[in-house]
mmCIF file of C-alpha atoms and ligand atoms in Angstrom:
data_model
loop_
_atom_site.group_PDB
_atom_site.id
_atom_site.type_symbol
_atom_site.label_atom_id
_atom_site.label_comp_id
_atom_site.label_asym_id
_atom_site.label_seq_id
_atom_site.Cartn_x
_atom_site.Cartn_y
_atom_site.Cartn_z
ATOM 1 C CA MET A 1 29.149 11.137 19.406
ATOM 2 C CA LYS A 2 25.535 10.081 19.266
ATOM 3 C CA LYS A 3 24.305 8.548 16.015
ATOM 4 C CA ARG A 4 21.503 10.792 14.752
ATOM 5 C CA ILE A 5 18.816 8.722 13.049
ATOM 6 C CA GLY A 6 16.053 10.554 11.182
ATOM 7 C CA ILE A 7 12.708 8.801 10.641
ATOM 8 C CA LEU A 8 9.815 9.805 8.407
ATOM 9 C CA THR A 9 6.612 8.153 7.237
ATOM 10 C CA SER A 10 5.410 9.110 3.771
ATOM 11 C CA GLY A 11 2.420 8.486 1.474
ATOM 12 C CA GLY A 12 -0.828 6.836 2.581
ATOM 13 C CA ASP A 13 -0.791 5.543 6.159
ATOM 14 C CA CYS A 14 -1.445 1.938 7.158
ATOM 15 C CA PRO A 15 -1.540 -0.230 10.268
ATOM 16 C CA GLY A 16 1.982 -1.180 11.350
ATOM 17 C CA LEU A 17 3.810 2.128 10.824
ATOM 18 C CA ASN A 18 4.182 2.710 14.563
ATOM 19 C CA ALA A 19 5.080 -0.935 15.190
ATOM 20 C CA THR A 20 7.875 -0.589 12.617
ATOM 21 C CA ILE A 21 9.129 2.684 14.118
ATOM 22 C CA ARG A 22 9.142 1.014 17.541
ATOM 23 C CA GLY A 23 11.027 -2.000 16.131
ATOM 24 C CA VAL A 24 13.808 0.153 14.634
ATOM 25 C CA VAL A 25 14.144 2.418 17.653
ATOM 26 C CA LYS A 26 14.098 -0.271 20.335
ATOM 27 C CA ALA A 27 16.650 -2.354 18.388
ATOM 28 C CA CYS A 28 18.899 0.698 17.894
ATOM 29 C CA TYR A 29 18.766 1.422 21.641
ATOM 30 C CA GLU A 30 19.458 -2.229 22.383
ATOM 31 C CA MET A 31 22.284 -2.782 19.903
ATOM 32 C CA LEU A 32 24.021 0.602 19.950
ATOM 33 C CA GLY A 33 23.159 1.692 23.503
ATOM 34 C CA GLU A 34 20.484 4.251 24.378
ATOM 35 C CA ASP A 35 23.128 6.911 25.134
ATOM 36 C CA ASN A 36 24.665 6.524 21.693
ATOM 37 C CA VAL A 37 21.471 7.077 19.723
ATOM 38 C CA GLN A 38 19.363 10.162 19.063
ATOM 39 C CA ILE A 39 16.161 9.615 17.144
ATOM 40 C CA VAL A 40 15.009 12.606 15.104
ATOM 41 C CA GLY A 41 11.328 12.474 14.167
ATOM 42 C CA ILE A 42 10.424 14.226 10.932
ATOM 43 C CA SER A 43 6.738 15.202 10.680
ATOM 44 C CA ASN A 44 4.507 14.687 7.669
ATOM 45 C CA GLY A 45 6.854 12.777 5.386
ATOM 46 C CA TYR A 46 9.037 14.477 2.793
ATOM 47 C CA TYR A 47 7.041 17.691 3.299
ATOM 48 C CA GLY A 48 8.540 17.832 6.796
ATOM 49 C CA LEU A 49 11.992 17.075 5.423
ATOM 50 C CA ILE A 50 11.655 19.896 2.904
ATOM 51 C CA HIS A 51 10.478 22.323 5.608
ATOM 52 C CA ASN A 52 12.793 21.156 8.421
ATOM 53 C CA MET A 53 9.906 19.961 10.605
ATOM 54 C CA ALA A 54 12.086 17.805 12.845
ATOM 55 C CA LYS A 55 12.474 17.221 16.535
ATOM 56 C CA ASP A 56 14.658 15.143 18.811
ATOM 57 C CA MET A 57 12.580 12.369 20.343
ATOM 58 C CA GLN A 58 12.867 10.558 23.661
ATOM 59 C CA PRO A 59 12.700 6.817 24.410
ATOM 60 C CA SER A 60 9.324 7.364 26.112
ATOM 61 C CA ASP A 61 7.898 8.606 22.777
ATOM 62 C CA PHE A 62 8.139 5.042 21.492
ATOM 63 C CA SER A 63 6.398 3.334 24.389
ATOM 64 C CA GLY A 64 2.905 1.917 23.933
ATOM 65 C CA ILE A 65 2.841 2.369 20.162
ATOM 66 C CA LEU A 66 3.048 -1.275 19.011
ATOM 67 C CA THR A 67 -0.716 -1.560 18.684
ATOM 68 C CA LEU A 68 -1.422 2.013 17.631
ATOM 69 C CA GLY A 69 -2.828 2.603 14.135
ATOM 70 C CA GLY A 70 -1.741 5.483 11.880
ATOM 71 C CA THR A 71 1.641 7.116 12.413
ATOM 72 C CA ILE A 72 2.869 9.122 15.392
ATOM 73 C CA LEU A 73 4.969 11.188 12.944
ATOM 74 C CA GLY A 74 2.124 12.169 10.610
ATOM 75 C CA THR A 75 2.304 11.623 6.866
ATOM 76 C CA LYS A 76 1.631 13.414 3.620
ATOM 77 C CA ARG A 77 1.609 12.670 -0.083
ATOM 78 C CA GLN A 78 4.468 14.476 -1.855
ATOM 79 C CA PRO A 79 4.428 13.213 -5.467
ATOM 80 C CA TYR A 80 7.801 12.011 -6.740
ATOM 81 C CA LYS A 81 7.288 13.538 -10.189
ATOM 82 C CA MET A 82 7.196 17.011 -8.587
ATOM 83 C CA MET A 83 10.321 16.458 -6.464
ATOM 84 C CA THR A 84 12.691 17.817 -9.087
ATOM 85 C CA VAL A 85 10.266 20.489 -10.329
ATOM 86 C CA ILE A 86 10.331 23.975 -8.813
ATOM 87 C CA GLY A 87 6.676 24.904 -8.286
ATOM 88 C CA GLU A 88 4.813 28.079 -7.317
ATOM 89 C CA ASP A 89 6.413 28.051 -3.855
ATOM 90 C CA ASN A 90 9.787 28.488 -5.579
ATOM 91 C CA ILE A 91 11.354 25.807 -3.385
ATOM 92 C CA ASP A 92 14.101 23.560 -4.657
ATOM 93 C CA LYS A 93 12.809 20.490 -2.815
ATOM 94 C CA VAL A 94 15.865 18.260 -3.228
ATOM 95 C CA LYS A 95 18.158 21.060 -2.044
ATOM 96 C CA SER A 96 15.889 21.761 0.955
ATOM 97 C CA MET A 97 15.777 18.074 1.936
ATOM 98 C CA LYS A 98 19.585 17.900 1.789
ATOM 99 C CA GLU A 99 19.778 21.051 3.903
ATOM 100 C CA THR A 100 17.461 19.620 6.572
ATOM 101 C CA TYR A 101 19.526 16.417 6.647
ATOM 102 C CA LYS A 102 22.637 18.556 7.205
ATOM 103 C CA LYS A 103 21.027 20.959 9.707
ATOM 104 C CA GLN A 104 19.729 18.043 11.757
ATOM 105 C CA LYS A 105 23.199 16.461 11.528
ATOM 106 C CA LEU A 106 21.682 13.153 10.491
ATOM 107 C CA ASP A 107 23.841 10.078 10.008
ATOM 108 C CA VAL A 108 21.023 8.209 8.307
ATOM 109 C CA LEU A 109 17.431 8.778 7.233
ATOM 110 C CA LEU A 110 14.793 6.033 7.466
ATOM 111 C CA THR A 111 11.910 6.350 5.025
ATOM 112 C CA LEU A 112 8.789 4.277 5.678
ATOM 113 C CA GLY A 113 6.653 4.268 2.573
ATOM 114 C CA GLY A 114 5.378 2.791 -0.645
ATOM 115 C CA ASN A 115 6.439 3.008 -4.286
ATOM 116 C CA GLY A 116 6.510 6.811 -4.543
ATOM 117 C CA THR A 117 8.428 7.084 -1.277
ATOM 118 C CA HIS A 118 11.041 4.623 -2.510
ATOM 119 C CA LYS A 119 11.586 6.597 -5.708
ATOM 120 C CA THR A 120 12.326 9.701 -3.648
ATOM 121 C CA SER A 121 14.514 7.641 -1.280
ATOM 122 C CA LYS A 122 16.621 6.636 -4.272
ATOM 123 C CA LEU A 123 16.768 10.253 -5.423
ATOM 124 C CA LEU A 124 18.100 11.260 -1.995
ATOM 125 C CA ALA A 125 20.578 8.365 -1.965
ATOM 126 C CA ASP A 126 21.772 9.467 -5.425
ATOM 127 C CA ASN A 127 22.273 12.909 -3.877
ATOM 128 C CA GLY A 128 24.645 11.510 -1.297
ATOM 129 C CA LEU A 129 22.345 10.965 1.715
ATOM 130 C CA ASN A 130 22.451 7.752 3.757
ATOM 131 C CA VAL A 131 18.959 6.328 3.299
ATOM 132 C CA ILE A 132 17.267 3.108 4.383
ATOM 133 C CA GLY A 133 13.728 2.344 3.212
ATOM 134 C CA LEU A 134 11.015 0.219 4.830
ATOM 135 C CA PRO A 135 8.216 -1.255 2.674
ATOM 136 C CA LYS A 136 4.795 -0.028 3.757
ATOM 137 C CA THR A 137 1.487 -0.243 1.932
ATOM 138 C CA ILE A 138 -1.856 -1.984 2.105
ATOM 139 C CA ASP A 139 -1.485 -2.468 -1.661
ATOM 140 C CA ASN A 140 1.429 -4.963 -1.308
ATOM 141 C CA ASP A 141 2.794 -3.745 -4.639
ATOM 142 C CA ILE A 142 6.398 -2.918 -3.744
ATOM 143 C CA TYR A 143 8.786 -4.724 -6.036
ATOM 144 C CA GLY A 144 11.328 -7.131 -4.547
ATOM 145 C CA THR A 145 9.513 -8.053 -1.350
ATOM 146 C CA ASP A 146 7.106 -10.944 -0.771
ATOM 147 C CA VAL A 147 4.989 -8.728 1.434
ATOM 148 C CA THR A 148 4.694 -5.184 2.799
ATOM 149 C CA PHE A 149 3.569 -4.283 6.312
ATOM 150 C CA GLY A 150 -0.022 -3.061 6.472
ATOM 151 C CA PHE A 151 -1.157 -5.474 3.792
ATOM 152 C CA HIS A 152 -2.324 -8.321 6.009
ATOM 153 C CA SER A 153 -4.148 -6.001 8.431
ATOM 154 C CA ALA A 154 -6.046 -4.591 5.450
ATOM 155 C CA VAL A 155 -6.747 -8.130 4.181
ATOM 156 C CA ASP A 156 -8.294 -8.911 7.588
ATOM 157 C CA ILE A 157 -10.484 -5.784 7.508
ATOM 158 C CA ALA A 158 -11.581 -6.347 3.893
ATOM 159 C CA THR A 159 -12.316 -10.008 4.681
ATOM 160 C CA ASP A 160 -14.449 -8.984 7.656
ATOM 161 C CA THR A 161 -16.315 -6.572 5.369
ATOM 162 C CA LEU A 162 -17.006 -9.352 2.844
ATOM 163 C CA ASP A 163 -18.143 -11.661 5.673
ATOM 164 C CA ARG A 164 -20.621 -9.037 6.822
ATOM 165 C CA LEU A 165 -21.832 -8.436 3.279
ATOM 166 C CA HIS A 166 -22.578 -12.157 2.997
ATOM 167 C CA THR A 167 -25.210 -12.036 5.725
ATOM 168 C CA THR A 168 -27.015 -8.962 4.450
ATOM 169 C CA ALA A 169 -26.782 -10.190 0.832
ATOM 170 C CA THR A 170 -28.378 -13.502 1.881
ATOM 171 C CA SER A 171 -31.183 -11.811 3.839
ATOM 172 C CA HIS A 172 -32.119 -9.605 0.891
ATOM 173 C CA SER A 173 -31.326 -12.010 -1.971
ATOM 174 C CA ARG A 174 -29.009 -9.400 -3.441
ATOM 175 C CA ILE A 175 -25.717 -9.090 -5.213
ATOM 176 C CA MET A 176 -23.260 -7.006 -3.188
ATOM 177 C CA VAL A 177 -20.419 -5.307 -5.043
ATOM 178 C CA CYS A 178 -17.609 -4.305 -2.691
ATOM 179 C CA GLU A 179 -14.890 -1.870 -3.788
ATOM 180 C CA ILE A 180 -11.530 -2.620 -2.202
ATOM 181 C CA MET A 181 -8.530 -0.265 -2.340
ATOM 182 C CA GLY A 182 -5.761 -0.983 -4.812
ATOM 183 C CA ASN A 183 -5.373 1.355 -7.720
ATOM 184 C CA LYS A 184 -2.728 -0.411 -9.764
ATOM 185 C CA ALA A 185 -2.417 -3.832 -8.176
ATOM 186 C CA GLY A 186 -5.147 -6.246 -7.092
ATOM 187 C CA TRP A 187 -3.380 -8.044 -4.219
ATOM 188 C CA LEU A 188 -5.736 -6.826 -1.507
ATOM 189 C CA THR A 189 -8.848 -7.724 -3.497
ATOM 190 C CA LEU A 190 -7.438 -11.111 -4.494
ATOM 191 C CA TYR A 191 -6.457 -12.120 -0.959
ATOM 192 C CA SER A 192 -9.557 -10.796 0.788
ATOM 193 C CA GLY A 193 -11.756 -12.072 -2.043
ATOM 194 C CA VAL A 194 -10.451 -15.605 -1.513
ATOM 195 C CA ALA A 195 -10.523 -15.291 2.295
ATOM 196 C CA GLY A 196 -14.014 -13.766 2.242
ATOM 197 C CA GLY A 197 -15.495 -16.291 -0.191
ATOM 198 C CA ALA A 198 -16.223 -13.837 -3.011
ATOM 199 C CA ASP A 199 -17.922 -15.336 -6.066
ATOM 200 C CA VAL A 200 -16.343 -12.866 -8.487
ATOM 201 C CA ILE A 201 -12.992 -11.081 -8.060
ATOM 202 C CA LEU A 202 -12.102 -8.228 -10.394
ATOM 203 C CA ILE A 203 -8.538 -6.870 -10.374
ATOM 204 C CA PRO A 204 -6.649 -4.374 -12.572
ATOM 205 C CA GLU A 205 -4.274 -7.060 -13.849
ATOM 206 C CA ILE A 206 -7.193 -8.994 -15.429
ATOM 207 C CA PRO A 207 -9.506 -6.699 -17.427
ATOM 208 C CA TYR A 208 -13.096 -7.904 -17.124
ATOM 209 C CA ASP A 209 -15.907 -8.484 -19.588
ATOM 210 C CA ILE A 210 -19.159 -7.449 -17.885
ATOM 211 C CA ASN A 211 -21.131 -10.057 -19.852
ATOM 212 C CA LYS A 212 -18.896 -12.841 -18.534
ATOM 213 C CA VAL A 213 -19.309 -11.490 -14.992
ATOM 214 C CA CYS A 214 -23.097 -11.472 -15.415
ATOM 215 C CA ASP A 215 -23.177 -14.951 -16.991
ATOM 216 C CA ALA A 216 -21.423 -16.281 -13.884
ATOM 217 C CA LEU A 217 -23.866 -14.502 -11.566
ATOM 218 C CA ILE A 218 -26.903 -15.733 -13.521
ATOM 219 C CA LYS A 219 -25.558 -19.303 -13.428
ATOM 220 C CA ARG A 220 -25.170 -19.036 -9.635
ATOM 221 C CA SER A 221 -28.711 -17.787 -9.299
ATOM 222 C CA GLU A 222 -30.019 -20.599 -11.565
ATOM 223 C CA LYS A 223 -28.282 -23.083 -9.273
ATOM 224 C CA GLY A 224 -30.409 -21.730 -6.432
ATOM 225 C CA LYS A 225 -27.920 -19.334 -4.798
ATOM 226 C CA ASN A 226 -29.976 -16.331 -3.769
ATOM 227 C CA PHE A 227 -27.035 -13.936 -3.362
ATOM 228 C CA SER A 228 -23.560 -13.214 -4.734
ATOM 229 C CA ILE A 229 -20.517 -11.286 -3.603
ATOM 230 C CA VAL A 230 -18.392 -9.383 -6.107
ATOM 231 C CA ALA A 231 -15.037 -8.048 -4.862
ATOM 232 C CA VAL A 232 -13.785 -5.199 -7.054
ATOM 233 C CA ALA A 233 -10.364 -3.536 -6.835
ATOM 234 C CA GLU A 234 -10.782 0.225 -7.134
ATOM 235 C CA GLY A 235 -8.419 0.348 -10.143
ATOM 236 C CA VAL A 236 -10.241 -2.172 -12.374
ATOM 237 C CA PHE A 237 -11.150 -1.534 -15.978
ATOM 238 C CA ASP A 238 -13.078 -3.532 -18.522
ATOM 239 C CA VAL A 239 -11.752 -5.146 -21.701
ATOM 240 C CA ASN A 240 -12.641 -2.076 -23.794
ATOM 241 C CA GLU A 241 -10.941 0.334 -21.406
ATOM 242 C CA ALA A 242 -7.925 -1.984 -21.383
ATOM 243 C CA GLN A 243 -7.310 -1.000 -25.026
ATOM 244 C CA MET A 244 -7.132 2.685 -24.101
ATOM 245 C CA LYS A 245 -4.245 4.795 -22.891
ATOM 246 C CA LYS A 246 -4.490 5.938 -19.259
ATOM 247 C CA LYS A 247 -5.411 9.531 -20.204
ATOM 248 C CA GLU A 248 -8.036 8.425 -22.730
ATOM 249 C CA ARG A 249 -9.571 6.150 -20.092
ATOM 250 C CA ALA A 250 -9.645 8.960 -17.553
ATOM 251 C CA LYS A 251 -11.419 11.232 -20.092
ATOM 252 C CA LYS A 252 -14.026 8.551 -20.801
ATOM 253 C CA ARG A 253 -14.623 8.107 -17.064
ATOM 254 C CA GLU A 254 -14.946 11.883 -16.635
ATOM 255 C CA LYS A 255 -17.662 11.922 -19.324
ATOM 256 C CA GLU A 256 -19.426 9.040 -17.555
ATOM 257 C CA GLY A 257 -19.165 10.980 -14.295
ATOM 258 C CA ILE A 258 -17.251 8.199 -12.521
ATOM 259 C CA THR A 259 -13.789 7.792 -11.026
ATOM 260 C CA THR A 260 -13.841 4.096 -10.198
ATOM 261 C CA ALA A 261 -15.775 1.434 -12.118
ATOM 262 C CA THR A 262 -17.627 0.035 -9.081
ATOM 263 C CA ASN A 263 -20.971 1.827 -9.406
ATOM 264 C CA ARG A 264 -21.005 1.228 -13.154
ATOM 265 C CA ILE A 265 -20.356 -2.477 -12.580
ATOM 266 C CA ALA A 266 -23.178 -2.668 -10.020
ATOM 267 C CA SER A 267 -25.710 -0.949 -12.277
ATOM 268 C CA GLN A 268 -24.702 -3.076 -15.274
ATOM 269 C CA ILE A 269 -25.072 -6.218 -13.145
ATOM 270 C CA GLN A 270 -28.541 -5.170 -11.969
ATOM 271 C CA GLN A 271 -29.609 -4.315 -15.513
ATOM 272 C CA ILE A 272 -28.248 -7.482 -17.148
ATOM 273 C CA THR A 273 -29.073 -10.048 -14.435
ATOM 274 C CA GLY A 274 -32.261 -8.455 -13.135
ATOM 275 C CA ILE A 275 -31.028 -9.140 -9.593
ATOM 276 C CA GLU A 276 -31.133 -6.299 -7.079
ATOM 277 C CA THR A 277 -27.559 -5.060 -6.562
ATOM 278 C CA ARG A 278 -25.910 -2.744 -4.036
ATOM 279 C CA THR A 279 -22.401 -1.360 -3.619
ATOM 280 C CA CYS A 280 -20.234 -1.010 -0.523
ATOM 281 C CA VAL A 281 -17.036 1.053 -0.358
ATOM 282 C CA PRO A 282 -15.104 0.527 2.882
ATOM 283 C CA GLY A 283 -12.422 2.939 1.598
ATOM 284 C CA HIS A 284 -10.051 4.254 4.266
ATOM 285 C CA MET A 285 -11.508 1.862 6.864
ATOM 286 C CA LEU A 286 -9.024 -0.565 5.276
ATOM 287 C CA ARG A 287 -6.112 1.620 6.361
ATOM 288 C CA GLY A 288 -7.302 2.431 9.859
ATOM 289 C CA GLY A 289 -6.901 0.939 13.299
ATOM 290 C CA SER A 290 -4.554 -1.451 15.009
ATOM 291 C CA PRO A 291 -2.183 -3.731 13.038
ATOM 292 C CA SER A 292 -2.972 -7.455 12.984
ATOM 293 C CA ALA A 293 -0.736 -9.877 14.898
ATOM 294 C CA TYR A 294 0.895 -10.857 11.582
ATOM 295 C CA ASP A 295 1.721 -7.235 10.807
ATOM 296 C CA ARG A 296 3.045 -6.574 14.327
ATOM 297 C CA VAL A 297 5.504 -9.441 13.898
ATOM 298 C CA LEU A 298 6.423 -8.415 10.336
ATOM 299 C CA ALA A 299 6.827 -4.738 11.289
ATOM 300 C CA THR A 300 9.031 -5.733 14.223
ATOM 301 C CA LYS A 301 11.199 -7.983 12.036
ATOM 302 C CA PHE A 302 11.488 -5.265 9.368
ATOM 303 C CA GLY A 303 12.252 -2.598 11.973
ATOM 304 C CA VAL A 304 14.957 -4.669 13.666
ATOM 305 C CA HIS A 305 16.521 -5.450 10.286
ATOM 306 C CA ALA A 306 16.662 -1.718 9.512
ATOM 307 C CA ALA A 307 18.463 -1.208 12.833
ATOM 308 C CA GLN A 308 20.952 -3.929 11.861
ATOM 309 C CA LEU A 309 21.581 -2.116 8.563
ATOM 310 C CA ILE A 310 22.218 1.097 10.548
ATOM 311 C CA ARG A 311 24.610 -0.745 12.846
ATOM 312 C CA ASP A 312 26.453 -2.157 9.822
ATOM 313 C CA GLU A 313 26.301 1.222 7.996
ATOM 314 C CA LYS A 314 24.683 -0.393 4.946
ATOM 315 C CA TYR A 315 22.820 2.394 3.203
ATOM 316 C CA GLY A 316 20.965 2.912 -0.086
ATOM 317 C CA ARG A 317 18.879 -0.161 0.640
ATOM 318 C CA THR A 318 15.314 -1.056 1.554
ATOM 319 C CA VAL A 319 14.224 -3.845 3.878
ATOM 320 C CA ALA A 320 12.375 -6.750 2.243
ATOM 321 C CA MET A 321 11.127 -10.277 2.727
ATOM 322 C CA VAL A 322 12.383 -12.586 -0.002
ATOM 323 C CA ASN A 323 11.295 -16.243 0.010
ATOM 324 C CA SER A 324 10.138 -15.769 3.616
ATOM 325 C CA LYS A 325 13.528 -14.410 4.800
ATOM 326 C CA ILE A 326 14.083 -10.841 5.981
ATOM 327 C CA THR A 327 16.783 -9.168 3.906
ATOM 328 C CA SER A 328 17.261 -5.924 1.969
ATOM 329 C CA ASN A 329 17.364 -4.799 -1.656
ATOM 330 C CA LYS A 330 19.391 -2.024 -3.215
ATOM 331 C CA LEU A 331 17.126 0.985 -3.804
ATOM 332 C CA GLU A 332 18.329 1.139 -7.403
ATOM 333 C CA ASP A 333 17.051 -2.410 -7.996
ATOM 334 C CA ILE A 334 13.478 -1.760 -6.895
ATOM 335 C CA ALA A 335 12.660 1.973 -7.146
ATOM 336 C CA GLY A 336 10.249 2.728 -9.972
ATOM 337 C CA LEU A 337 9.075 -0.880 -10.316
ATOM 338 C CA THR A 338 5.677 -2.267 -9.271
ATOM 339 C CA LYS A 339 4.854 -5.798 -8.149
ATOM 340 C CA PHE A 340 1.686 -6.854 -9.955
ATOM 341 C CA VAL A 341 -0.459 -9.961 -9.556
ATOM 342 C CA GLN A 342 0.558 -12.364 -12.329
ATOM 343 C CA GLN A 343 -2.401 -13.878 -14.188
ATOM 344 C CA ASP A 344 -0.845 -17.331 -13.788
ATOM 345 C CA SER A 345 0.059 -16.898 -10.115
ATOM 346 C CA GLN A 346 -0.797 -19.712 -7.731
ATOM 347 C CA LEU A 347 -3.563 -17.835 -5.904
ATOM 348 C CA VAL A 348 -5.290 -16.806 -9.150
ATOM 349 C CA ILE A 349 -5.183 -20.422 -10.338
ATOM 350 C CA THR A 350 -6.384 -21.658 -6.939
ATOM 351 C CA ALA A 351 -9.296 -19.213 -7.062
ATOM 352 C CA LYS A 352 -10.193 -20.148 -10.627
ATOM 353 C CA ASP A 353 -10.046 -23.870 -9.877
ATOM 354 C CA LEU A 354 -12.393 -23.218 -6.975
ATOM 355 C CA GLY A 355 -14.900 -21.632 -9.342
ATOM 356 C CA ILE A 356 -14.260 -17.956 -8.542
ATOM 357 C CA LYS A 357 -14.702 -15.892 -11.711
ATOM 358 C CA PHE A 358 -12.446 -13.020 -12.796
ATOM 359 C CA GLY A 359 -14.557 -11.861 -15.746
ATOM 360 C CA ASP A 360 -11.942 -12.995 -18.300
HETATM 361 O O1 LIG B 1 -1.778 3.850 0.186
HETATM 362 C C1 LIG B 1 -2.371 3.090 -0.800
HETATM 363 C C2 LIG B 1 -3.801 3.544 -1.024
HETATM 364 O O2 LIG B 1 -4.611 3.198 0.079
HETATM 365 C C3 LIG B 1 -4.387 2.967 -2.297
HETATM 366 O O3 LIG B 1 -4.903 1.685 -2.147
HETATM 367 C C4 LIG B 1 -5.424 3.997 -2.645
HETATM 368 O O4 LIG B 1 -5.634 4.011 -4.041
HETATM 369 C C5 LIG B 1 -4.814 5.283 -2.173
HETATM 370 O O5 LIG B 1 -3.874 4.938 -1.192
HETATM 371 C C6 LIG B 1 -5.780 6.286 -1.607
HETATM 372 O O6 LIG B 1 -5.073 7.438 -1.308
HETATM 373 P P1 LIG B 1 -5.572 8.654 -0.411
HETATM 374 O O7 LIG B 1 -5.546 8.223 1.015
HETATM 375 O O8 LIG B 1 -4.578 9.724 -0.682
HETATM 376 O O9 LIG B 1 -6.954 8.966 -0.855
#
């Protein structure tokens, strides 16, 4: 009997999803024999699993996708907190997902996703399904893995953006404030900020004081630097907002008519320093396009490891890189946890010792 392997991609997309799918599928064909494997593609993440949007796929479907951005399966956000809640559509989502798994006669379900995806993967594993997760996100905030696929491609794109901002900032003698994705964790801003030579890096893990940010920018200008680059993670808040609860902060932002702090930071900088300041928000550009060479290799390693877990029938786990080695973690050990930048981490210290300011 053929092993029926379901695959879905869930949450925000990123470069490397297709490379990972290809890695798993090719390794399954290679190790188990093409005739012994049937890949079942589930469209649009858990939404597709709930609504039985599944189809048997052919080996040719996985050709030529190593370099392709996005996901050939489609994706959708399906918040974990609503998974066990029956909404207006009156659908018992967990029951429906179990039914699809049964209807499609799956032996295992692969879930490629971030933190929310992994929480639902654990929920499904707790409900008796054979699940294997794969860690995807440009945010790099999945607990228990050194790195996620998609992260380094996004670092490259954000770094290129900062490089380009350098030239225009120099021409115009301006401060450029660049908002980089990362709502809870500042990994992408930290890495691209260092790689792109930012003068100030603001991340959610280190609440900033706008006066300290401006002091640093004024000092740079007094030293004769006619421009500055400020890399801001979209989820940053200042030292006052850091005292507030999440809801209180959201209310304050609503009153101010802002969602992220970036524009407020730019206008405060212009007002306090007197230096002309502009903002740039690359947004979803950071998630688009072809995966970097690093991510192609990582995605392939992760994908092949998932295939090895299938071969060995080791379920309820998610693939990870720990101390540079590819391995896997139990879903129960990582689901619901977030990997944050530690204030005393080596890269933060490196950046600080180089003179990059964090506004603290
Ligand atoms: O997938 C991670 C992420 O890109 C975050 O960095 C960002 O906050 C969020 O997704 C944006 O989500 P959406 O694509 O749903 O707007």
